[in-house]
């Protein structure tokens, strides 16, 4: 069993996530997607949509149209499905989600009752597809956002069970097509058991996370019930191909106590353990939906950074802002910023350094993170409204020297 310090684990995690060293840039956007295993989608767009921000954090100022083409190209190199949440996934992972497609089929329920007309919808996709919800009468009934039309419910359920698949979007609308027309035949032909699916996905999650507890792996894949037992079997038997490790200071796997002494409390990608992480740390804003910080308990454990997305917190109760983005620099989460855009100005409504960090040490990293993001989204100015500590504001409003 390998012993790791918290700092060693953190560096392995950053390298695995493509945020330390040059390997994270290999293969561009699609190479990044394959290394991460999953990139979460979200409708919210402040500076950009989250799947774009994830690419920017690792690749720098790659053009946003190039990001979109890399995700939703033809022929399909990726597809959308449920992993940690609604995610973009490499197309070669299609067979690995058969366990989830089967579970949806058995359940025959989504957030809504599946309409009786779903068979007719499938026939319509077969005869007239690919198509969007607009082609079948629209996505909503006219009420709140969750008041979906029968057509939307039906198409989403067909996607859940794998009869249709989304491999591209038009104007942020999913384009649905028959899986047999879009997914390569050799992938469609693979029939994997639930055990095989979970085992292979555990290996992918372990590689993406670098070093992970059982809870981290469960969160990555959103397993529950029987599938968590399948994960436990894959870890215990070694079938997942992950190496048991002990990270000092991390909770004990069984007792929830400090991980000093005793058995393993995490698993690591064995290839990651073969070499020491080296290279330059990325300095960047991080999307709230980035896999680096998916699991809030993990974020605090790895970075000592207590993070809550305050989107759904009433405005008068927010502490850090609506869409607070952590700032990564030097392999640490050094602070957070609540960004907005006004024309060609990036506005930092509120920005703060983490307690114990000094302005003198971290102001340049903060400035680089803000101004680089501004340039990427087409802004030529930065305005910082409130900072903690207050003296940060003047320095951050000035562009870094070339």
mmCIF file of C-alpha atoms in Angstrom:
data_model
loop_
_atom_site.group_PDB
_atom_site.id
_atom_site.type_symbol
_atom_site.label_atom_id
_atom_site.label_comp_id
_atom_site.label_asym_id
_atom_site.label_seq_id
_atom_site.Cartn_x
_atom_site.Cartn_y
_atom_site.Cartn_z
ATOM 1 C CA UNK A 1 0.000 0.000 0.000
ATOM 2 C CA UNK A 2 1.268 3.478 -0.904
ATOM 3 C CA UNK A 3 1.339 6.260 1.675
ATOM 4 C CA UNK A 4 0.744 9.818 0.437
ATOM 5 C CA UNK A 5 0.915 13.180 2.118
ATOM 6 C CA UNK A 6 -2.029 15.532 1.480
ATOM 7 C CA UNK A 7 0.261 17.672 -0.700
ATOM 8 C CA UNK A 8 1.306 14.677 -2.795
ATOM 9 C CA UNK A 9 -2.321 13.666 -3.255
ATOM 10 C CA UNK A 10 -3.283 17.208 -4.251
ATOM 11 C CA UNK A 11 -0.576 17.373 -6.919
ATOM 12 C CA UNK A 12 -1.588 13.992 -8.329
ATOM 13 C CA UNK A 13 -5.172 15.231 -8.492
ATOM 14 C CA UNK A 14 -4.217 18.442 -10.274
ATOM 15 C CA UNK A 15 -2.171 16.562 -12.858
ATOM 16 C CA UNK A 16 -4.959 14.046 -13.444
ATOM 17 C CA UNK A 17 -7.366 16.932 -13.956
ATOM 18 C CA UNK A 18 -5.095 18.567 -16.537
ATOM 19 C CA UNK A 19 -4.229 21.543 -14.334
ATOM 20 C CA UNK A 20 -0.560 20.777 -13.653
ATOM 21 C CA UNK A 21 2.037 20.189 -16.340
ATOM 22 C CA UNK A 22 1.821 20.228 -20.126
ATOM 23 C CA UNK A 23 0.071 16.875 -20.635
ATOM 24 C CA UNK A 24 -3.278 18.502 -19.908
ATOM 25 C CA UNK A 25 -3.109 20.290 -23.276
ATOM 26 C CA UNK A 26 -2.446 17.211 -25.406
ATOM 27 C CA UNK A 27 -5.165 16.454 -27.929
ATOM 28 C CA UNK A 28 -6.999 19.735 -27.473
ATOM 29 C CA UNK A 29 -10.608 19.733 -26.305
ATOM 30 C CA UNK A 30 -11.371 16.132 -27.191
ATOM 31 C CA UNK A 31 -8.161 14.925 -25.543
ATOM 32 C CA UNK A 32 -9.206 16.851 -22.436
ATOM 33 C CA UNK A 33 -12.662 15.231 -22.511
ATOM 34 C CA UNK A 34 -11.143 11.756 -22.708
ATOM 35 C CA UNK A 35 -8.848 12.473 -19.757
ATOM 36 C CA UNK A 36 -11.643 13.921 -17.618
ATOM 37 C CA UNK A 37 -14.094 11.204 -18.606
ATOM 38 C CA UNK A 38 -17.060 13.575 -18.282
ATOM 39 C CA UNK A 39 -17.704 17.316 -18.636
ATOM 40 C CA UNK A 40 -20.842 18.603 -16.931
ATOM 41 C CA UNK A 41 -23.402 20.649 -18.835
ATOM 42 C CA UNK A 42 -25.387 23.496 -17.329
ATOM 43 C CA UNK A 43 -27.762 26.067 -18.777
ATOM 44 C CA UNK A 44 -26.292 29.013 -16.856
ATOM 45 C CA UNK A 45 -24.005 31.311 -18.811
ATOM 46 C CA UNK A 46 -22.268 34.161 -16.995
ATOM 47 C CA UNK A 47 -18.880 34.489 -18.676
ATOM 48 C CA UNK A 48 -19.571 31.401 -20.793
ATOM 49 C CA UNK A 49 -21.312 28.079 -20.349
ATOM 50 C CA UNK A 50 -19.665 25.657 -17.975
ATOM 51 C CA UNK A 51 -18.485 23.142 -20.590
ATOM 52 C CA UNK A 52 -16.599 26.008 -22.268
ATOM 53 C CA UNK A 53 -15.125 27.175 -18.953
ATOM 54 C CA UNK A 54 -13.843 23.668 -18.224
ATOM 55 C CA UNK A 55 -11.940 23.649 -21.518
ATOM 56 C CA UNK A 56 -10.630 27.182 -20.958
ATOM 57 C CA UNK A 57 -9.327 26.332 -17.483
ATOM 58 C CA UNK A 58 -7.113 23.603 -18.940
ATOM 59 C CA UNK A 59 -6.314 24.777 -22.454
ATOM 60 C CA UNK A 60 -6.225 28.544 -22.139
ATOM 61 C CA UNK A 61 -7.604 30.823 -24.827
ATOM 62 C CA UNK A 62 -8.872 28.155 -27.214
ATOM 63 C CA UNK A 63 -11.551 29.675 -29.414
ATOM 64 C CA UNK A 64 -15.082 29.127 -28.164
ATOM 65 C CA UNK A 65 -16.367 27.976 -31.596
ATOM 66 C CA UNK A 66 -13.547 25.413 -31.632
ATOM 67 C CA UNK A 67 -14.697 24.149 -28.231
ATOM 68 C CA UNK A 68 -18.235 23.670 -29.505
ATOM 69 C CA UNK A 69 -17.063 21.880 -32.651
ATOM 70 C CA UNK A 70 -14.863 19.547 -30.626
ATOM 71 C CA UNK A 71 -17.751 18.519 -28.381
ATOM 72 C CA UNK A 72 -20.471 18.297 -31.033
ATOM 73 C CA UNK A 73 -18.764 17.313 -34.246
ATOM 74 C CA UNK A 74 -19.818 14.988 -37.043
ATOM 75 C CA UNK A 75 -19.214 12.092 -37.094
ATOM 76 C CA UNK A 76 -19.957 11.956 -33.385
ATOM 77 C CA UNK A 77 -16.986 11.850 -31.021
ATOM 78 C CA UNK A 78 -19.063 12.460 -27.896
ATOM 79 C CA UNK A 79 -22.609 12.132 -26.614
ATOM 80 C CA UNK A 80 -24.721 13.474 -23.764
ATOM 81 C CA UNK A 81 -25.851 11.307 -20.896
ATOM 82 C CA UNK A 82 -26.180 11.039 -17.133
ATOM 83 C CA UNK A 83 -22.873 10.552 -15.304
ATOM 84 C CA UNK A 84 -22.223 12.872 -12.348
ATOM 85 C CA UNK A 85 -25.039 14.950 -13.853
ATOM 86 C CA UNK A 86 -25.964 15.739 -17.452
ATOM 87 C CA UNK A 87 -22.542 15.426 -19.048
ATOM 88 C CA UNK A 88 -20.708 15.313 -22.350
ATOM 89 C CA UNK A 89 -19.025 11.901 -22.583
ATOM 90 C CA UNK A 90 -16.591 10.368 -25.080
ATOM 91 C CA UNK A 91 -18.536 8.313 -27.615
ATOM 92 C CA UNK A 92 -16.461 5.232 -26.774
ATOM 93 C CA UNK A 93 -18.088 5.250 -23.318
ATOM 94 C CA UNK A 94 -21.530 4.507 -24.799
ATOM 95 C CA UNK A 95 -21.499 0.789 -23.843
ATOM 96 C CA UNK A 96 -20.497 1.598 -20.256
ATOM 97 C CA UNK A 97 -23.811 3.271 -19.448
ATOM 98 C CA UNK A 98 -25.929 0.274 -20.405
ATOM 99 C CA UNK A 99 -26.550 -0.352 -16.691
ATOM 100 C CA UNK A 100 -28.172 3.061 -16.346
ATOM 101 C CA UNK A 101 -30.182 2.744 -19.537
ATOM 102 C CA UNK A 102 -31.565 -0.596 -18.321
ATOM 103 C CA UNK A 103 -32.463 0.905 -14.942
ATOM 104 C CA UNK A 104 -34.398 3.738 -16.587
ATOM 105 C CA UNK A 105 -36.240 1.286 -18.818
ATOM 106 C CA UNK A 106 -37.303 -0.806 -15.828
ATOM 107 C CA UNK A 107 -38.396 2.272 -13.906
ATOM 108 C CA UNK A 108 -40.458 3.797 -16.743
ATOM 109 C CA UNK A 109 -40.578 7.094 -14.952
ATOM 110 C CA UNK A 110 -38.536 10.227 -15.197
ATOM 111 C CA UNK A 111 -39.362 13.421 -13.317
ATOM 112 C CA UNK A 112 -42.664 13.065 -15.132
ATOM 113 C CA UNK A 113 -44.875 10.169 -16.161
ATOM 114 C CA UNK A 114 -43.787 8.841 -19.545
ATOM 115 C CA UNK A 115 -46.579 9.605 -22.064
ATOM 116 C CA UNK A 116 -48.341 6.863 -24.038
ATOM 117 C CA UNK A 117 -47.335 8.647 -27.252
ATOM 118 C CA UNK A 118 -43.650 7.812 -26.816
ATOM 119 C CA UNK A 119 -43.795 5.082 -29.467
ATOM 120 C CA UNK A 120 -45.086 7.556 -32.042
ATOM 121 C CA UNK A 121 -42.267 9.936 -31.128
ATOM 122 C CA UNK A 122 -39.708 7.223 -31.755
ATOM 123 C CA UNK A 123 -41.292 6.526 -35.139
ATOM 124 C CA UNK A 124 -41.092 10.236 -35.936
ATOM 125 C CA UNK A 125 -37.383 10.341 -35.108
ATOM 126 C CA UNK A 126 -36.870 7.227 -37.232
ATOM 127 C CA UNK A 127 -38.691 8.697 -40.201
ATOM 128 C CA UNK A 128 -37.833 12.402 -39.968
ATOM 129 C CA UNK A 129 -34.847 12.694 -37.621
ATOM 130 C CA UNK A 130 -32.595 14.080 -36.484
ATOM 131 C CA UNK A 131 -34.886 16.571 -34.777
ATOM 132 C CA UNK A 132 -35.266 18.953 -31.831
ATOM 133 C CA UNK A 133 -38.232 19.504 -29.519
ATOM 134 C CA UNK A 134 -39.231 22.427 -31.749
ATOM 135 C CA UNK A 135 -39.816 19.951 -34.551
ATOM 136 C CA UNK A 136 -42.357 18.046 -32.458
ATOM 137 C CA UNK A 137 -44.323 20.898 -30.918
ATOM 138 C CA UNK A 138 -41.948 22.513 -28.428
ATOM 139 C CA UNK A 139 -40.489 21.687 -25.028
ATOM 140 C CA UNK A 140 -42.962 23.396 -22.679
ATOM 141 C CA UNK A 141 -46.656 23.507 -21.976
ATOM 142 C CA UNK A 142 -46.517 27.198 -21.093
ATOM 143 C CA UNK A 143 -46.066 26.978 -17.320
ATOM 144 C CA UNK A 144 -42.844 26.956 -15.239
ATOM 145 C CA UNK A 145 -39.602 25.531 -16.643
ATOM 146 C CA UNK A 146 -40.433 22.037 -15.364
ATOM 147 C CA UNK A 147 -43.840 22.044 -17.067
ATOM 148 C CA UNK A 148 -42.584 20.015 -20.007
ATOM 149 C CA UNK A 149 -44.654 19.059 -23.010
ATOM 150 C CA UNK A 150 -45.364 15.369 -23.622
ATOM 151 C CA UNK A 151 -43.001 15.538 -26.591
ATOM 152 C CA UNK A 152 -40.135 16.783 -24.428
ATOM 153 C CA UNK A 153 -40.823 14.168 -21.743
ATOM 154 C CA UNK A 154 -40.982 11.437 -24.355
ATOM 155 C CA UNK A 155 -37.784 12.430 -26.149
ATOM 156 C CA UNK A 156 -35.876 12.704 -22.880
ATOM 157 C CA UNK A 157 -37.066 9.273 -21.792
ATOM 158 C CA UNK A 158 -36.053 7.807 -25.152
ATOM 159 C CA UNK A 159 -32.650 9.354 -24.534
ATOM 160 C CA UNK A 160 -32.548 7.881 -21.012
ATOM 161 C CA UNK A 161 -33.168 4.347 -22.292
ATOM 162 C CA UNK A 162 -30.813 4.690 -25.267
ATOM 163 C CA UNK A 163 -33.285 4.549 -28.137
ATOM 164 C CA UNK A 164 -32.207 8.047 -29.156
ATOM 165 C CA UNK A 165 -29.003 9.902 -28.470
ATOM 166 C CA UNK A 166 -27.840 13.517 -28.482
ATOM 167 C CA UNK A 167 -24.449 14.050 -30.108
ATOM 168 C CA UNK A 168 -24.839 17.712 -31.041
ATOM 169 C CA UNK A 169 -26.755 20.843 -30.164
ATOM 170 C CA UNK A 170 -28.181 23.704 -32.190
ATOM 171 C CA UNK A 171 -28.705 26.974 -30.332
ATOM 172 C CA UNK A 172 -28.332 25.046 -27.058
ATOM 173 C CA UNK A 173 -31.196 22.745 -28.065
ATOM 174 C CA UNK A 174 -30.530 19.031 -28.067
ATOM 175 C CA UNK A 175 -30.688 17.310 -31.431
ATOM 176 C CA UNK A 176 -32.129 13.808 -31.020
ATOM 177 C CA UNK A 177 -31.377 10.985 -33.436
ATOM 178 C CA UNK A 178 -31.599 7.212 -33.421
ATOM 179 C CA UNK A 179 -28.703 5.623 -31.565
ATOM 180 C CA UNK A 180 -28.293 3.139 -34.415
ATOM 181 C CA UNK A 181 -27.688 6.002 -36.860
ATOM 182 C CA UNK A 182 -25.169 7.878 -34.725
ATOM 183 C CA UNK A 183 -23.319 5.510 -32.395
ATOM 184 C CA UNK A 184 -20.672 3.418 -34.190
ATOM 185 C CA UNK A 185 -21.883 -0.125 -34.830
ATOM 186 C CA UNK A 186 -19.046 -1.747 -32.900
ATOM 187 C CA UNK A 187 -20.066 0.202 -29.784
ATOM 188 C CA UNK A 188 -23.763 -0.537 -30.192
ATOM 189 C CA UNK A 189 -22.965 -4.238 -30.482
ATOM 190 C CA UNK A 190 -21.287 -4.402 -27.070
ATOM 191 C CA UNK A 191 -23.522 -5.899 -24.385
ATOM 192 C CA UNK A 192 -21.986 -5.319 -20.955
ATOM 193 C CA UNK A 193 -23.356 -6.522 -17.646
ATOM 194 C CA UNK A 194 -24.010 -4.086 -14.816
ATOM 195 C CA UNK A 195 -20.864 -5.390 -13.097
ATOM 196 C CA UNK A 196 -18.732 -4.754 -16.185
ATOM 197 C CA UNK A 197 -20.169 -1.261 -16.617
ATOM 198 C CA UNK A 198 -19.518 -0.174 -13.035
ATOM 199 C CA UNK A 199 -16.055 -1.741 -12.949
ATOM 200 C CA UNK A 200 -14.895 0.011 -16.103
ATOM 201 C CA UNK A 201 -16.474 3.316 -15.108
ATOM 202 C CA UNK A 202 -14.757 3.114 -11.711
ATOM 203 C CA UNK A 203 -11.421 2.879 -13.514
ATOM 204 C CA UNK A 204 -12.283 5.943 -15.614
ATOM 205 C CA UNK A 205 -13.398 7.923 -12.555
ATOM 206 C CA UNK A 206 -10.227 6.915 -10.703
ATOM 207 C CA UNK A 207 -7.996 8.083 -13.559
ATOM 208 C CA UNK A 208 -9.874 11.369 -13.852
ATOM 209 C CA UNK A 209 -9.758 12.121 -10.133
ATOM 210 C CA UNK A 210 -6.174 10.890 -9.627
ATOM 211 C CA UNK A 211 -6.685 10.043 -5.965
ATOM 212 C CA UNK A 212 -10.199 9.391 -4.696
ATOM 213 C CA UNK A 213 -12.120 8.035 -1.756
ATOM 214 C CA UNK A 214 -15.021 5.652 -2.193
ATOM 215 C CA UNK A 215 -17.375 8.607 -1.687
ATOM 216 C CA UNK A 216 -15.567 10.559 -4.423
ATOM 217 C CA UNK A 217 -16.014 7.696 -6.895
ATOM 218 C CA UNK A 218 -19.683 7.304 -5.989
ATOM 219 C CA UNK A 219 -20.223 11.035 -6.475
ATOM 220 C CA UNK A 220 -18.439 11.047 -9.852
ATOM 221 C CA UNK A 221 -20.736 8.310 -11.170
ATOM 222 C CA UNK A 222 -23.795 9.057 -9.004
ATOM 223 C CA UNK A 223 -24.141 5.442 -7.930
ATOM 224 C CA UNK A 224 -26.699 4.276 -5.415
ATOM 225 C CA UNK A 225 -28.106 1.095 -3.957
ATOM 226 C CA UNK A 226 -26.979 -2.035 -5.767
ATOM 227 C CA UNK A 227 -24.480 -0.209 -7.956
ATOM 228 C CA UNK A 228 -22.509 1.007 -4.930
ATOM 229 C CA UNK A 229 -22.154 -2.634 -3.907
ATOM 230 C CA UNK A 230 -20.837 -3.385 -7.399
ATOM 231 C CA UNK A 231 -18.302 -0.597 -6.965
ATOM 232 C CA UNK A 232 -17.192 -2.026 -3.619
ATOM 233 C CA UNK A 233 -16.682 -5.419 -5.232
ATOM 234 C CA UNK A 234 -14.649 -3.911 -8.071
ATOM 235 C CA UNK A 235 -12.422 -2.021 -5.631
ATOM 236 C CA UNK A 236 -11.956 -4.934 -3.228
ATOM 237 C CA UNK A 237 -11.146 -7.450 -5.968
ATOM 238 C CA UNK A 238 -8.820 -5.115 -7.831
ATOM 239 C CA UNK A 239 -10.959 -5.437 -10.981
ATOM 240 C CA UNK A 240 -11.218 -1.646 -11.269
ATOM 241 C CA UNK A 241 -7.443 -1.481 -11.610
ATOM 242 C CA UNK A 242 -7.027 1.144 -8.906
ATOM 243 C CA UNK A 243 -4.331 1.027 -6.229
ATOM 244 C CA UNK A 244 -5.324 1.318 -2.549
ATOM 245 C CA UNK A 245 -3.487 4.218 -0.888
ATOM 246 C CA UNK A 246 -3.450 5.935 2.468
ATOM 247 C CA UNK A 247 -3.547 9.726 2.423
ATOM 248 C CA UNK A 248 -2.526 11.045 5.821
ATOM 249 C CA UNK A 249 -5.086 13.431 7.217
ATOM 250 C CA UNK A 250 -7.920 12.127 5.042
ATOM 251 C CA UNK A 251 -10.770 10.369 6.897
ATOM 252 C CA UNK A 252 -10.445 6.677 7.601
ATOM 253 C CA UNK A 253 -12.517 4.740 5.093
ATOM 254 C CA UNK A 254 -14.513 2.828 7.721
ATOM 255 C CA UNK A 255 -14.501 4.841 10.900
ATOM 256 C CA UNK A 256 -14.566 8.373 9.460
ATOM 257 C CA UNK A 257 -11.532 9.318 11.575
ATOM 258 C CA UNK A 258 -8.195 10.852 10.649
ATOM 259 C CA UNK A 259 -6.395 8.621 8.160
ATOM 260 C CA UNK A 260 -3.111 8.357 10.038
ATOM 261 C CA UNK A 261 -2.417 4.675 10.625
ATOM 262 C CA UNK A 262 -4.659 1.797 9.675
ATOM 263 C CA UNK A 263 -5.555 0.634 6.201
ATOM 264 C CA UNK A 264 -6.194 2.431 2.915
ATOM 265 C CA UNK A 265 -8.600 5.350 2.817
ATOM 266 C CA UNK A 266 -8.480 6.089 -0.917
ATOM 267 C CA UNK A 267 -7.659 4.660 -4.342
ATOM 268 C CA UNK A 268 -5.305 5.999 -6.993
ATOM 269 C CA UNK A 269 -4.612 5.496 -10.654
ATOM 270 C CA UNK A 270 -1.509 3.260 -10.646
ATOM 271 C CA UNK A 271 -0.068 5.033 -13.695
ATOM 272 C CA UNK A 272 -0.276 8.330 -11.812
ATOM 273 C CA UNK A 273 1.754 6.890 -8.949
ATOM 274 C CA UNK A 274 4.647 5.970 -11.248
ATOM 275 C CA UNK A 275 5.995 9.509 -11.606
ATOM 276 C CA UNK A 276 6.075 12.707 -9.612
ATOM 277 C CA UNK A 277 3.838 15.499 -10.940
ATOM 278 C CA UNK A 278 5.931 18.264 -12.461
ATOM 279 C CA UNK A 279 5.374 21.348 -14.558
ATOM 280 C CA UNK A 280 3.556 24.618 -14.427
ATOM 281 C CA UNK A 281 0.389 25.120 -12.433
ATOM 282 C CA UNK A 282 -2.550 26.659 -14.269
ATOM 283 C CA UNK A 283 -3.776 30.044 -13.024
ATOM 284 C CA UNK A 284 -7.457 30.298 -13.867
ATOM 285 C CA UNK A 285 -11.034 30.844 -12.811
ATOM 286 C CA UNK A 286 -12.819 27.537 -12.184
ATOM 287 C CA UNK A 287 -16.415 26.809 -13.118
ATOM 288 C CA UNK A 288 -18.682 25.834 -10.199
ATOM 289 C CA UNK A 289 -19.498 22.720 -12.270
ATOM 290 C CA UNK A 290 -15.881 21.713 -12.937
ATOM 291 C CA UNK A 291 -15.017 18.123 -11.968
ATOM 292 C CA UNK A 292 -12.106 19.488 -9.908
ATOM 293 C CA UNK A 293 -14.678 20.684 -7.356
ATOM 294 C CA UNK A 294 -17.755 18.525 -8.004
ATOM 295 C CA UNK A 295 -17.729 17.005 -4.537
ATOM 296 C CA UNK A 296 -17.772 19.855 -2.017
ATOM 297 C CA UNK A 297 -16.479 17.621 0.780
ATOM 298 C CA UNK A 298 -13.588 16.570 -1.454
ATOM 299 C CA UNK A 299 -12.859 20.208 -2.320
ATOM 300 C CA UNK A 300 -12.510 21.039 1.359
ATOM 301 C CA UNK A 301 -10.480 17.892 2.026
ATOM 302 C CA UNK A 302 -8.026 18.475 -0.843
ATOM 303 C CA UNK A 303 -7.771 22.273 -0.872
ATOM 304 C CA UNK A 304 -9.030 23.389 2.535
ATOM 305 C CA UNK A 305 -11.603 25.394 0.586
ATOM 306 C CA UNK A 306 -15.198 25.512 1.870
ATOM 307 C CA UNK A 307 -17.320 26.182 -1.201
ATOM 308 C CA UNK A 308 -21.026 26.677 -1.765
ATOM 309 C CA UNK A 309 -22.631 27.768 -5.000
ATOM 310 C CA UNK A 310 -25.100 30.470 -4.001
ATOM 311 C CA UNK A 311 -27.247 30.475 -7.136
ATOM 312 C CA UNK A 312 -30.262 29.243 -5.207
ATOM 313 C CA UNK A 313 -29.557 31.160 -2.013
ATOM 314 C CA UNK A 314 -31.831 34.217 -1.546
ATOM 315 C CA UNK A 315 -29.928 37.324 -2.601
ATOM 316 C CA UNK A 316 -29.944 38.901 0.867
ATOM 317 C CA UNK A 317 -28.377 35.753 2.340
ATOM 318 C CA UNK A 318 -25.512 35.378 -0.155
ATOM 319 C CA UNK A 319 -22.006 35.711 1.220
ATOM 320 C CA UNK A 320 -19.858 35.554 -1.908
ATOM 321 C CA UNK A 321 -22.274 36.127 -4.796
ATOM 322 C CA UNK A 322 -24.537 34.568 -7.419
ATOM 323 C CA UNK A 323 -22.050 32.591 -9.553
ATOM 324 C CA UNK A 324 -18.934 32.502 -7.420
ATOM 325 C CA UNK A 325 -15.965 31.000 -9.248
ATOM 326 C CA UNK A 326 -12.948 29.725 -7.297
ATOM 327 C CA UNK A 327 -9.560 31.048 -8.384
ATOM 328 C CA UNK A 328 -6.862 28.414 -8.909
ATOM 329 C CA UNK A 329 -3.196 29.453 -8.697
ATOM 330 C CA UNK A 330 -0.040 27.725 -7.585
ATOM 331 C CA UNK A 331 -1.959 24.498 -7.129
ATOM 332 C CA UNK A 332 -4.237 26.087 -4.529
ATOM 333 C CA UNK A 333 -7.708 27.595 -4.506
ATOM 334 C CA UNK A 334 -6.642 31.071 -3.395
ATOM 335 C CA UNK A 335 -9.940 32.926 -3.486
ATOM 336 C CA UNK A 336 -13.233 33.436 -5.262
ATOM 337 C CA UNK A 337 -14.857 35.941 -7.563
ATOM 338 C CA UNK A 338 -18.469 36.644 -8.545
ATOM 339 C CA UNK A 339 -18.170 37.705 -12.222
ATOM 340 C CA UNK A 340 -20.491 39.432 -14.650
ATOM 341 C CA UNK A 341 -20.227 41.128 -18.042
ATOM 342 C CA UNK A 342 -21.251 44.641 -19.011
ATOM 343 C CA UNK A 343 -20.565 45.132 -22.697
ATOM 344 C CA UNK A 344 -16.831 44.595 -23.146
ATOM 345 C CA UNK A 345 -16.076 44.910 -19.434
ATOM 346 C CA UNK A 346 -15.645 41.942 -17.120
ATOM 347 C CA UNK A 347 -17.071 42.979 -13.772
ATOM 348 C CA UNK A 348 -15.934 41.328 -10.546
ATOM 349 C CA UNK A 349 -18.843 42.192 -8.303
ATOM 350 C CA UNK A 350 -17.158 40.653 -5.305
ATOM 351 C CA UNK A 351 -13.716 39.127 -4.901
ATOM 352 C CA UNK A 352 -11.946 37.716 -1.892
ATOM 353 C CA UNK A 353 -8.716 36.016 -0.931
ATOM 354 C CA UNK A 354 -8.842 32.991 1.320
ATOM 355 C CA UNK A 355 -8.139 33.691 5.009
ATOM 356 C CA UNK A 356 -4.430 33.730 5.806
ATOM 357 C CA UNK A 357 -3.323 34.648 2.274
ATOM 358 C CA UNK A 358 -1.724 38.044 1.657
ATOM 359 C CA UNK A 359 -2.384 40.504 -1.143
ATOM 360 C CA UNK A 360 1.335 40.961 -1.755
ATOM 361 C CA UNK A 361 1.811 37.258 -2.462
ATOM 362 C CA UNK A 362 -1.297 36.585 -4.553
ATOM 363 C CA UNK A 363 -2.368 39.820 -6.258
ATOM 364 C CA UNK A 364 -0.563 39.026 -9.515
ATOM 365 C CA UNK A 365 -2.184 35.599 -9.742
ATOM 366 C CA UNK A 366 -5.604 37.148 -9.143
ATOM 367 C CA UNK A 367 -4.932 39.775 -11.797
ATOM 368 C CA UNK A 368 -3.765 37.164 -14.314
ATOM 369 C CA UNK A 369 -6.861 35.031 -13.702
ATOM 370 C CA UNK A 370 -9.240 37.978 -14.190
ATOM 371 C CA UNK A 371 -7.622 39.592 -17.208
ATOM 372 C CA UNK A 372 -6.973 36.311 -19.020
ATOM 373 C CA UNK A 373 -10.627 35.338 -18.616
ATOM 374 C CA UNK A 374 -11.691 38.801 -19.777
ATOM 375 C CA UNK A 375 -9.649 38.527 -22.973
ATOM 376 C CA UNK A 376 -10.994 35.037 -23.675
ATOM 377 C CA UNK A 377 -14.635 36.189 -23.567
ATOM 378 C CA UNK A 378 -13.905 39.296 -25.659
ATOM 379 C CA UNK A 379 -13.663 41.904 -22.899
ATOM 380 C CA UNK A 380 -11.011 44.632 -22.998
ATOM 381 C CA UNK A 381 -11.501 46.000 -19.478
ATOM 382 C CA UNK A 382 -11.931 44.719 -15.930
ATOM 383 C CA UNK A 383 -13.821 46.498 -13.158
ATOM 384 C CA UNK A 384 -13.543 45.199 -9.614
ATOM 385 C CA UNK A 385 -16.289 46.478 -7.336
ATOM 386 C CA UNK A 386 -15.660 44.946 -3.900
ATOM 387 C CA UNK A 387 -12.668 43.084 -2.559
ATOM 388 C CA UNK A 388 -11.551 41.455 0.652
ATOM 389 C CA UNK A 389 -9.017 42.733 1.538
ATOM 390 C CA UNK A 390 -9.986 46.204 0.196
ATOM 391 C CA UNK A 391 -6.518 47.103 -1.125
ATOM 392 C CA UNK A 392 -6.790 44.448 -3.842
ATOM 393 C CA UNK A 393 -9.213 46.491 -5.950
ATOM 394 C CA UNK A 394 -6.848 49.135 -7.304
ATOM 395 C CA UNK A 395 -4.257 46.608 -8.428
ATOM 396 C CA UNK A 396 -6.769 44.293 -10.101
ATOM 397 C CA UNK A 397 -8.377 47.023 -12.202
ATOM 398 C CA UNK A 398 -5.058 47.479 -14.020
ATOM 399 C CA UNK A 399 -4.063 45.065 -16.767
ATOM 400 C CA UNK A 400 -0.942 42.978 -16.081
ATOM 401 C CA UNK A 401 2.282 44.104 -17.733
ATOM 402 C CA UNK A 402 3.126 42.301 -20.983
#
